[in-house]
Short mmCIF file of C-alpha atoms and ligand atoms in Angstrom, two decimals:
data_model
loop_
_atom_site.label_atom_id
_atom_site.label_comp_id
_atom_site.label_asym_id
_atom_site.label_seq_id
_atom_site.Cartn_x
_atom_site.Cartn_y
_atom_site.Cartn_z
CA MET A 40 -9.95 -10.38 4.86
CA THR A 41 -9.03 -6.93 3.68
CA SER A 42 -5.76 -5.70 5.17
CA PRO A 43 -6.31 -2.58 7.31
CA HIS A 44 -3.28 -0.88 5.76
CA ARG A 45 -2.48 0.56 2.37
CA ALA A 46 0.24 -1.36 0.55
CA THR A 47 2.73 -0.97 -2.27
CA VAL A 48 5.27 -3.19 -4.03
CA ALA A 49 8.42 -3.77 -1.96
CA SER A 50 10.68 -3.23 -4.99
CA ALA A 51 10.27 -2.07 -8.58
CA PHE A 52 9.82 -4.56 -11.42
CA ARG A 53 9.60 -4.38 -15.20
CA ILE A 54 7.70 -6.56 -17.65
CA ASP A 55 8.36 -6.52 -21.39
CA GLY A 56 6.13 -7.99 -24.07
CA VAL A 57 3.79 -7.24 -26.94
CA GLY A 58 0.45 -5.39 -26.84
CA VAL A 59 -2.61 -7.46 -27.78
CA HIS A 60 -4.19 -4.81 -29.99
CA SER A 61 -1.23 -2.88 -31.35
CA GLY A 62 1.02 -5.92 -31.74
CA MET A 63 3.82 -3.50 -30.78
CA PRO A 64 6.55 -4.02 -28.18
CA CYS A 65 5.27 -2.66 -24.84
CA ALA A 66 6.60 -2.56 -21.29
CA ILE A 67 5.53 -1.56 -17.83
CA SER A 68 7.71 -0.69 -14.85
CA VAL A 69 5.86 -0.90 -11.56
CA GLU A 70 7.46 1.24 -8.87
CA PRO A 71 6.69 1.62 -5.15
CA ALA A 72 4.68 4.68 -4.05
CA GLU A 73 3.90 5.91 -0.55
CA SER A 74 0.49 7.36 -1.41
CA GLY A 75 -1.62 8.64 -4.28
CA GLY A 76 -3.22 5.36 -5.36
CA ILE A 77 -2.30 3.58 -8.60
CA VAL A 78 -0.99 6.07 -11.16
CA PHE A 79 0.00 5.32 -14.77
CA ALA A 80 2.79 7.44 -16.26
CA GLY A 81 3.95 7.87 -19.84
CA PRO A 82 5.69 10.41 -22.08
CA ARG A 83 2.54 12.57 -22.27
CA GLY A 84 1.90 12.75 -18.54
CA GLU A 85 0.29 10.84 -15.71
CA CYS A 86 -3.19 9.52 -15.03
CA PRO A 87 -4.65 8.13 -11.80
CA ALA A 88 -6.27 4.71 -12.32
CA THR A 89 -9.71 5.71 -11.09
CA VAL A 90 -13.21 5.73 -12.61
CA GLU A 91 -13.04 9.50 -12.82
CA PHE A 92 -10.52 9.11 -15.66
CA ALA A 93 -11.92 5.91 -17.18
CA ILE A 94 -13.47 5.37 -20.57
CA ALA A 95 -14.96 2.02 -21.56
CA GLN A 96 -14.38 1.20 -25.18
CA GLU A 97 -16.77 -1.69 -25.64
CA SER A 98 -16.35 -1.90 -29.40
CA ARG A 99 -12.60 -1.92 -28.90
CA ARG A 100 -12.70 -4.43 -26.03
CA ARG A 101 -10.76 -2.59 -23.38
CA THR A 102 -10.79 -0.11 -20.51
CA VAL A 103 -8.89 3.11 -21.08
CA ILE A 104 -7.87 5.88 -18.69
CA ALA A 105 -7.02 9.32 -20.03
CA ASN A 106 -5.91 12.61 -18.51
CA GLY A 107 -5.39 15.31 -21.12
CA ALA A 108 -2.95 13.91 -23.68
CA ALA A 109 -1.89 11.04 -21.36
CA ARG A 110 -3.77 7.91 -22.39
CA PHE A 111 -3.37 4.31 -21.20
CA GLU A 112 -5.26 1.45 -22.83
CA GLN A 113 -6.20 -2.09 -21.79
CA ILE A 114 -5.18 -1.55 -18.16
CA GLU A 115 -7.65 -4.03 -16.63
CA HIS A 116 -5.42 -7.13 -16.41
CA VAL A 117 -2.67 -5.26 -14.54
CA MET A 118 -5.24 -3.57 -12.30
CA ALA A 119 -6.81 -6.96 -11.45
CA ALA A 120 -3.47 -8.37 -10.26
CA LEU A 121 -2.73 -5.29 -8.13
CA ALA A 122 -6.24 -5.43 -6.60
CA ALA A 123 -5.95 -9.16 -5.87
CA PHE A 124 -2.80 -8.50 -3.85
CA ALA A 125 -4.44 -5.47 -2.14
CA ILE A 126 -1.81 -3.09 -3.54
CA THR A 127 -3.29 0.37 -3.16
CA ASP A 128 -0.35 2.56 -4.21
CA ALA A 129 2.13 2.22 -7.08
CA ARG A 130 3.45 4.15 -10.07
CA ILE A 131 3.24 2.31 -13.37
CA ALA A 132 5.54 3.70 -16.05
CA GLN A 133 4.24 2.45 -19.40
CA GLU A 134 6.12 2.29 -22.69
CA GLY A 135 3.82 1.86 -25.66
CA PRO A 136 0.02 2.29 -25.92
CA GLU A 137 -0.95 -0.66 -23.70
CA PRO A 138 0.65 -2.99 -21.14
CA PRO A 139 2.24 -6.17 -22.52
CA PHE A 140 -0.43 -8.85 -23.08
CA CYS A 141 1.59 -11.53 -21.27
CA GLY A 142 -0.35 -14.67 -22.12
CA GLY A 143 -3.80 -13.07 -22.16
CA GLY A 144 -4.51 -13.09 -18.40
CA SER A 145 -2.80 -11.81 -15.26
CA ARG A 146 -0.47 -14.69 -14.38
CA GLU A 147 2.79 -12.92 -15.28
CA PHE A 148 1.76 -9.82 -13.35
CA CYS A 149 1.07 -11.98 -10.26
CA ALA A 150 4.43 -13.74 -10.53
CA ALA A 151 6.21 -10.38 -10.81
CA ILE A 152 4.37 -9.00 -7.76
CA ARG A 153 5.32 -12.14 -5.78
CA ARG A 154 8.98 -11.69 -6.76
CA ALA A 155 8.97 -7.96 -5.94
CA GLY A 156 7.20 -8.46 -2.61
CA ILE A 157 4.52 -6.37 -0.95
CA ARG A 158 5.17 -3.66 1.64
CA ALA A 159 2.48 -2.48 4.05
CA LEU A 160 2.28 1.31 4.42
CA ALA A 161 1.55 3.13 7.66
CA ALA A 162 -1.66 4.69 6.37
CA ARG A 163 -4.87 2.77 6.88
CA VAL A 164 -7.06 1.80 3.96
CA GLU A 165 -10.73 2.69 3.85
CA PRO A 166 -12.64 -0.11 2.19
CA LEU A 167 -15.86 0.53 0.35
CA VAL A 168 -18.34 -1.66 2.20
CA VAL A 169 -21.54 -2.78 0.48
CA THR A 170 -24.11 -2.49 3.28
CA ARG A 171 -27.30 -3.23 1.31
CA PRO A 172 -28.18 -4.71 -2.06
CA VAL A 173 -27.84 -2.42 -5.08
CA SER A 174 -28.29 -3.25 -8.75
CA PHE A 175 -27.96 -1.91 -12.26
CA GLU A 176 -29.49 -3.15 -15.48
CA GLY A 177 -28.84 -1.87 -18.98
CA ASN A 178 -27.52 -2.76 -22.45
CA GLY A 179 -28.55 -6.39 -21.92
CA ALA A 180 -26.37 -6.67 -18.79
CA ALA A 181 -27.24 -6.86 -15.10
CA ILE A 182 -24.96 -6.29 -12.13
CA MET A 183 -25.82 -6.39 -8.46
CA ALA A 184 -23.92 -6.17 -5.20
CA ALA A 185 -24.92 -7.52 -1.81
CA PRO A 186 -23.24 -7.42 1.61
CA GLY A 187 -20.60 -10.08 2.20
CA ASP A 188 -17.42 -10.98 4.02
CA GLY A 189 -14.43 -9.83 1.97
CA LEU A 190 -14.77 -9.54 -1.81
CA ARG A 191 -16.60 -12.23 -3.76
CA LEU A 192 -17.16 -11.96 -7.52
CA THR A 193 -19.52 -13.80 -9.83
CA ALA A 194 -19.51 -13.40 -13.61
CA GLY A 195 -21.95 -15.03 -16.00
CA ILE A 196 -21.88 -15.03 -19.79
CA GLU A 197 -24.23 -15.94 -22.60
CA PHE A 198 -23.47 -15.64 -26.30
CA GLU A 199 -26.37 -16.26 -28.63
CA GLY A 200 -25.70 -18.70 -31.39
CA THR A 201 -22.93 -20.43 -29.42
CA PHE A 202 -22.72 -23.31 -26.95
CA LEU A 203 -22.12 -20.77 -24.15
CA ARG A 204 -25.58 -20.24 -22.74
CA GLY A 205 -25.47 -19.49 -19.05
CA GLN A 206 -21.92 -20.28 -17.96
CA SER A 207 -20.80 -18.61 -14.74
CA ALA A 208 -17.95 -18.59 -12.24
CA THR A 209 -17.78 -17.40 -8.61
CA PHE A 210 -14.71 -16.82 -6.45
CA ALA A 211 -13.84 -15.26 -3.12
CA VAL A 212 -10.98 -13.00 -4.15
CA THR A 213 -7.75 -13.66 -2.24
CA PRO A 214 -4.20 -13.60 -3.60
CA GLU A 215 -4.23 -17.42 -3.59
CA THR A 216 -7.56 -17.95 -5.40
CA PHE A 217 -6.72 -15.19 -7.84
CA GLU A 218 -3.36 -16.70 -8.77
CA ALA A 219 -4.60 -20.27 -9.07
CA GLU A 220 -8.14 -19.91 -10.43
CA ILE A 221 -8.57 -16.52 -12.09
CA ALA A 222 -5.24 -15.07 -13.29
CA PRO A 223 -4.50 -17.92 -15.76
CA ALA A 224 -7.86 -17.42 -17.57
CA ARG A 225 -7.10 -15.87 -20.93
CA THR A 226 -8.87 -13.29 -23.03
CA PHE A 227 -11.46 -14.82 -25.35
CA VAL A 228 -12.98 -13.93 -28.66
CA LEU A 229 -15.98 -15.19 -30.62
CA GLU A 230 -14.82 -16.91 -33.77
CA ARG A 231 -17.48 -15.08 -35.81
CA GLU A 232 -16.07 -11.70 -34.69
CA ILE A 233 -12.41 -12.29 -35.50
CA GLU A 234 -12.51 -10.90 -39.04
CA GLN A 235 -14.36 -7.78 -37.96
CA LEU A 236 -11.88 -7.15 -35.10
CA ARG A 237 -8.95 -7.61 -37.45
CA ALA A 238 -10.57 -5.19 -39.91
CA MET A 239 -10.76 -2.66 -37.05
CA GLY A 240 -7.02 -3.08 -36.59
CA LEU A 241 -7.41 -4.94 -33.28
CA GLY A 242 -5.91 -8.14 -31.97
CA LYS A 243 -2.58 -7.84 -33.82
CA GLY A 244 -0.82 -9.43 -30.84
CA ALA A 245 -3.46 -12.15 -30.28
CA ASP A 246 -2.71 -15.78 -31.05
CA GLU A 247 -3.97 -19.24 -30.12
CA GLY A 248 -1.71 -19.33 -27.07
CA ASN A 249 -2.99 -16.14 -25.44
CA THR A 250 -6.60 -15.99 -26.67
CA LEU A 251 -9.35 -18.61 -26.36
CA VAL A 252 -11.53 -18.80 -29.48
CA LEU A 253 -15.23 -19.57 -28.97
CA GLY A 254 -16.82 -21.37 -31.90
CA ALA A 255 -20.55 -22.04 -32.26
CA GLU A 256 -20.31 -25.59 -30.90
CA SER A 257 -17.05 -25.70 -28.92
CA TYR A 258 -13.81 -23.99 -28.05
CA ARG A 259 -11.53 -23.86 -31.11
CA ASN A 260 -8.30 -24.20 -29.14
CA PRO A 261 -7.69 -26.02 -25.85
CA ALA A 262 -9.29 -24.29 -22.82
CA LEU A 263 -7.30 -24.13 -19.57
CA PHE A 264 -10.55 -24.53 -17.55
CA PRO A 265 -13.98 -25.71 -18.76
CA ASP A 266 -15.34 -22.31 -17.68
CA GLU A 267 -12.31 -20.27 -18.74
CA PRO A 268 -14.33 -17.41 -20.37
CA SER A 269 -16.39 -16.84 -17.18
CA ARG A 270 -13.20 -16.85 -15.13
CA HIS A 271 -11.73 -14.24 -17.46
CA LYS A 272 -14.87 -12.15 -16.95
CA VAL A 273 -14.24 -12.34 -13.19
CA LEU A 274 -10.69 -11.10 -13.91
CA ASP A 275 -11.96 -8.19 -16.02
CA LEU A 276 -14.62 -7.35 -13.40
CA LEU A 277 -11.97 -7.21 -10.66
CA GLY A 278 -9.69 -5.02 -12.80
CA ASP A 279 -12.50 -2.59 -13.67
CA LEU A 280 -13.87 -2.43 -10.10
CA ALA A 281 -10.34 -1.66 -8.90
CA LEU A 282 -10.89 1.78 -10.45
CA VAL A 283 -13.10 2.52 -7.44
CA GLY A 284 -9.71 3.23 -5.83
CA ARG A 285 -10.56 1.38 -2.61
CA PRO A 286 -10.91 -2.30 -1.75
CA ILE A 287 -14.53 -3.45 -1.99
CA VAL A 288 -16.18 -5.59 0.67
CA GLY A 289 -19.24 -7.36 -0.69
CA HIS A 290 -20.45 -9.83 -3.31
CA VAL A 291 -20.68 -8.42 -6.85
CA MET A 292 -22.58 -10.46 -9.43
CA ALA A 293 -22.36 -9.53 -13.11
CA TRP A 294 -24.43 -11.10 -15.90
CA ARG A 295 -23.56 -10.51 -19.58
CA ALA A 296 -21.56 -7.48 -18.49
CA GLY A 297 -18.65 -5.81 -20.26
CA HIS A 298 -16.27 -2.98 -19.46
CA GLU A 299 -18.94 -0.30 -19.90
CA SER A 300 -21.34 -1.88 -17.39
CA HIS A 301 -18.47 -2.65 -15.00
CA LEU A 302 -17.41 1.01 -14.97
CA HIS A 303 -20.99 2.22 -14.66
CA PHE A 304 -21.42 -0.04 -11.63
CA ALA A 305 -18.10 1.08 -10.11
CA ARG A 306 -19.40 4.67 -10.24
CA HIS A 307 -22.72 3.52 -8.77
CA LEU A 308 -20.92 1.80 -5.85
CA LEU A 309 -18.99 4.99 -5.14
CA SER A 310 -22.11 7.14 -5.18
CA GLU A 311 -23.99 4.72 -2.88
CA PHE A 312 -21.33 3.68 -0.37
CA ALA A 313 -18.37 6.09 -0.38
CA HIS A 314 -18.60 8.45 2.55
ZN1 ZN B 449 -9.75 -9.09 -20.22
#
């Protein structure tokens, strides 16, 4: 059930770590806010975490928001945790180009939100309700949404030339299912792409503990769940859809989708159902 009220964190918290791409020390401080949605703040200014300011960087494996010179990269894992706990308003002060990678999923962000607590605000939230089926197909991906009770997400993946042909995961998104089933799922990478990503200067903070490596025949390091990559896709989908800026009520199903298709679909949902 979606709470009828907007919500923020009950107290501020800070998380320190290392960025997955830059390999640099990074930190975020999440502070309560009374209104204004989720806003990232850094030395070059502020940027609301909404699709209006979003840029998908598929080749660079992340979702970026930018507002003039203010730019925040790889925000999707933090956004997923905030969305799972139905936090609608907060200020996120970021030090460094990206949030800390924190184990490759959203588990540390969830634990920090639990410790900080959640405070309901007086203002009511207006969910975006999917009232009829809508779909999008492009770039080899397909995403559709259908009416449903609460938010349910399905993500399916297929990587040619690997053992992952048609793996999928589905979850009703609640704080409890998110924490137990989705947040632990780590970022993954295809073994055959590692050299190319390194050559692009990416993944400097990635290691075998925070990133699952997909070989042609099997996982190259121990998976936390047999379907860990699909679960991580559910995590990314939730984080990208959070840029709608309102809780979504419906079932969203994504097949072979990445950040670009997620953001395209988030804009599509807004144009179809936001009124
Ligand atoms: Zn991710």
